Coordinates of C-alpha atoms in Angstrom, one line a residue:
M196 CA -0.5 0.1 -0.3
A197 CA 2.9 2.5 1.0
S198 CA 4.7 1.5 -2.6
R199 CA 1.3 2.0 -4.1
D200 CA 0.8 5.7 -2.6
R201 CA 4.6 6.5 -3.6
D202 CA 4.1 5.2 -6.9
L203 CA 0.7 7.9 -7.4
R204 CA 2.4 10.5 -6.0
S205 CA 5.6 10.3 -8.2
L206 CA 2.7 10.1 -11.0
E207 CA 0.4 13.0 -10.1
R208 CA 3.8 15.2 -10.2
L209 CA 4.3 14.0 -13.4
L210 CA 0.8 14.7 -14.4
T211 CA 2.0 18.2 -14.5
S212 CA 4.1 18.3 -17.4
Q213 CA 3.8 20.2 -20.7
N214 CA 4.4 17.0 -22.8
E215 CA 0.1 16.4 -23.7
Y216 CA 1.3 12.9 -25.1
M217 CA 3.2 12.1 -21.9
V218 CA 0.3 12.9 -19.7
Q219 CA -2.5 11.4 -21.8
R220 CA 0.1 8.3 -21.2
L221 CA -0.3 9.1 -17.4
V222 CA -3.9 9.5 -17.4
Y223 CA -4.2 5.8 -19.1
I224 CA -1.9 4.1 -16.6
A225 CA -3.9 5.8 -13.6
G226 CA -6.9 4.2 -15.0
R227 CA -5.2 0.8 -14.5
I228 CA -4.6 1.6 -10.6
P229 CA -7.1 0.3 -8.6
G230 CA -8.2 2.9 -5.1
R231 CA -9.9 5.6 -4.9
K232 CA -6.5 8.2 -5.1
A233 CA -6.3 7.1 -8.3
F234 CA -10.2 7.4 -8.8
Q235 CA -9.3 11.1 -7.6
I236 CA -6.7 11.5 -9.9
L237 CA -8.5 10.9 -13.2
L238 CA -11.3 12.8 -12.3
N239 CA -8.8 15.9 -11.3
M240 CA -7.6 15.2 -15.1
T241 CA -11.1 15.9 -16.3
N242 CA -10.8 19.5 -15.8
S243 CA -7.6 19.3 -17.7
A244 CA -6.9 22.2 -20.7
S245 CA -5.7 19.5 -22.9
E246 CA -9.1 17.7 -24.9
R247 CA -6.9 14.7 -25.5
V248 CA -6.4 14.4 -21.5
R249 CA -10.0 15.3 -20.9
K250 CA -10.9 12.0 -23.3
Q251 CA -8.5 9.5 -21.8
A252 CA -9.6 10.7 -18.5
V253 CA -13.4 10.1 -19.0
K254 CA -12.5 6.9 -20.6
S255 CA -10.6 5.6 -17.7
L256 CA -13.5 6.7 -15.4
L257 CA -15.9 5.0 -17.4
A258 CA -14.2 1.8 -18.1
R259 CA -13.3 1.3 -14.4
D260 CA -16.5 2.6 -13.1
P261 CA -19.8 2.8 -14.9
L262 CA -21.6 4.5 -11.9
S263 CA -18.6 7.5 -12.1
L264 CA -21.0 8.4 -15.0
E265 CA -22.9 10.5 -11.9
T266 CA -19.9 12.5 -11.5
I267 CA -18.7 13.2 -14.8
F268 CA -22.2 14.3 -16.5
P269 CA -21.7 17.8 -16.2
L270 CA -18.9 17.2 -19.0
I271 CA -22.2 16.7 -21.4
E272 CA -21.4 20.7 -21.7
D273 CA -17.9 20.4 -22.3
S274 CA -16.2 22.6 -24.6
S275 CA -14.9 19.3 -27.2
K276 CA -17.6 18.1 -29.3
D277 CA -15.3 14.4 -28.5
V278 CA -15.7 14.3 -25.5
R279 CA -19.8 15.3 -25.1
Q280 CA -19.6 12.3 -27.0
L281 CA -18.4 9.9 -25.1
I282 CA -20.6 10.4 -22.3
F283 CA -23.7 10.2 -25.1
D284 CA -22.0 7.1 -26.5
H285 CA -21.8 5.7 -23.2
L286 CA -25.0 6.3 -22.1
K287 CA -26.8 4.4 -25.4
R288 CA -24.3 1.3 -24.7
Q289 CA -25.5 1.1 -21.3
P290 CA -29.4 1.9 -20.5
N291 CA -29.8 2.3 -16.8
K292 CA -32.5 4.9 -14.6
M293 CA -29.7 6.5 -13.9
G294 CA -28.5 7.8 -17.1
E295 CA -32.4 8.6 -17.7
K296 CA -32.5 10.3 -14.3
L297 CA -29.7 12.4 -14.9
L298 CA -31.0 13.4 -18.5
L299 CA -34.3 14.0 -17.4
H300 CA -32.9 16.0 -14.9
Y301 CA -30.7 18.3 -17.3
L302 CA -33.0 18.9 -20.0
M303 CA -35.9 19.8 -17.1
K304 CA -33.7 22.5 -15.4
K305 CA -31.6 24.0 -18.6
R306 CA -33.9 23.4 -21.5
F307 CA -34.5 26.7 -22.1
A308 CA -30.5 27.9 -21.2
L309 CA -29.0 25.9 -23.6
K310 CA -28.0 27.2 -26.9
N311 CA -26.1 24.7 -29.4
K312 CA -28.7 22.9 -30.9
N313 CA -26.8 20.0 -32.2
N314 CA -25.9 19.5 -28.1
I315 CA -30.0 19.7 -27.5
L316 CA -30.7 17.3 -29.8
A317 CA -27.9 14.8 -28.9
C318 CA -29.5 15.0 -25.3
Y319 CA -32.9 14.0 -26.8
K320 CA -32.2 11.7 -28.5
T321 CA -29.7 10.0 -26.0
L322 CA -32.8 10.1 -23.5
G323 CA -34.9 8.3 -26.8
K324 CA -32.1 5.3 -26.4
C325 CA -31.6 5.0 -22.8
G326 CA -35.2 5.8 -21.5
S327 CA -38.0 4.3 -20.8
V328 CA -41.7 4.9 -20.0
Q329 CA -40.7 7.6 -17.0
S330 CA -39.5 9.9 -20.2
I331 CA -42.8 9.7 -22.1
S332 CA -44.8 11.9 -19.7
F333 CA -41.9 14.5 -20.1
L334 CA -41.5 13.9 -24.0
K335 CA -45.5 14.5 -24.7
G336 CA -45.5 18.0 -22.9
L337 CA -42.8 18.9 -24.7
I338 CA -44.5 18.4 -27.9
F339 CA -48.5 19.3 -27.1
G340 CA -47.8 22.0 -23.9
R341 CA -48.6 26.0 -25.0
R342 CA -49.8 24.3 -29.0
W343 CA -51.7 27.1 -30.0
L344 CA -48.7 29.7 -29.8
P345 CA -45.6 30.4 -32.0
D346 CA -42.6 28.2 -30.1
F347 CA -39.7 30.6 -31.2
H348 CA -37.3 29.5 -28.1
G349 CA -38.7 26.0 -27.6
S350 CA -39.0 25.0 -31.1
I351 CA -36.0 22.9 -31.2
H352 CA -36.7 21.1 -28.1
R353 CA -40.3 20.4 -29.4
Q354 CA -39.2 18.8 -32.3
S355 CA -36.0 17.7 -30.6
A356 CA -38.6 15.6 -27.9
V357 CA -39.6 14.3 -31.3
A358 CA -36.6 12.4 -32.3
A359 CA -36.9 11.1 -28.5
L360 CA -39.8 9.5 -28.6
M361 CA -38.8 8.0 -32.2
E362 CA -35.9 6.5 -30.8
L363 CA -37.4 5.4 -28.0
G364 CA -39.6 3.1 -30.5
T365 CA -42.3 1.6 -27.8
N366 CA -46.2 1.6 -28.6
E367 CA -47.2 4.4 -26.6
A368 CA -44.5 6.8 -27.6
K369 CA -45.6 5.4 -31.6
T370 CA -49.2 6.6 -30.1
I371 CA -48.1 10.0 -29.2
L372 CA -45.6 10.6 -32.7
S373 CA -49.2 9.6 -35.0
K374 CA -51.0 12.3 -33.1
A375 CA -48.6 14.9 -33.4
S376 CA -48.4 14.0 -37.5
R377 CA -52.3 14.6 -37.4
S378 CA -52.4 17.7 -35.0
L379 CA -54.7 20.5 -35.9
F380 CA -52.0 23.0 -34.2
P381 CA -48.8 24.1 -37.0
T382 CA -46.8 24.2 -34.2
V383 CA -47.0 20.3 -33.3
R384 CA -47.2 19.4 -36.9
I385 CA -43.6 21.5 -37.9
A386 CA -42.2 19.5 -35.2
Y387 CA -43.1 16.8 -35.8
K388 CA -41.9 17.0 -39.3
R389 CA -38.5 18.8 -38.4
G390 CA -38.3 16.1 -35.4
L391 CA -38.6 13.0 -38.1
E392 CA -36.0 14.6 -40.6
T393 CA -33.8 15.1 -37.6
S394 CA -33.8 11.3 -36.0
R395 CA -32.5 10.3 -39.3
C396 CA -29.3 12.5 -38.8

């Protein structure tokens, strides 16, 4: 144990190097070392200025402990598309209640503060992949809520909710989509059409 602690202290010192490739390799090595200290080192490296290092830290964290997702979930707002995609891909590969809960909470709290349309769509499509019946009422509410008003700010969320239901693919989701496609309200029909288009991207 004492030897491992010494090794980790040495590794931490090396992680301050300006050699990006070396730091990336050291983060990979840290991911192979058991224990809370190595986990904390990886977590710290998710704040690195280097995109390559952040990517390696996320990969190592998810590989050693899928439950670390809850800790690193805020990285879906990372400046790097590749880092964000690592989180989305993990959620799609391993659908679970925790991932669904995290996405639902995020979208409910921030859906009108998000600016990046591609990231918004990615969030909803991922929810469709990893979600369950628990997500349906939220998505349905987005599609049909305030449907009589022009929806300038919420339109991306409405059409993304359509895309999410298409990914979900349950009978209930299909029923909601069928209703949306035949809605008397133009905002809903347009959202359905655009959601159909984006689901194919």
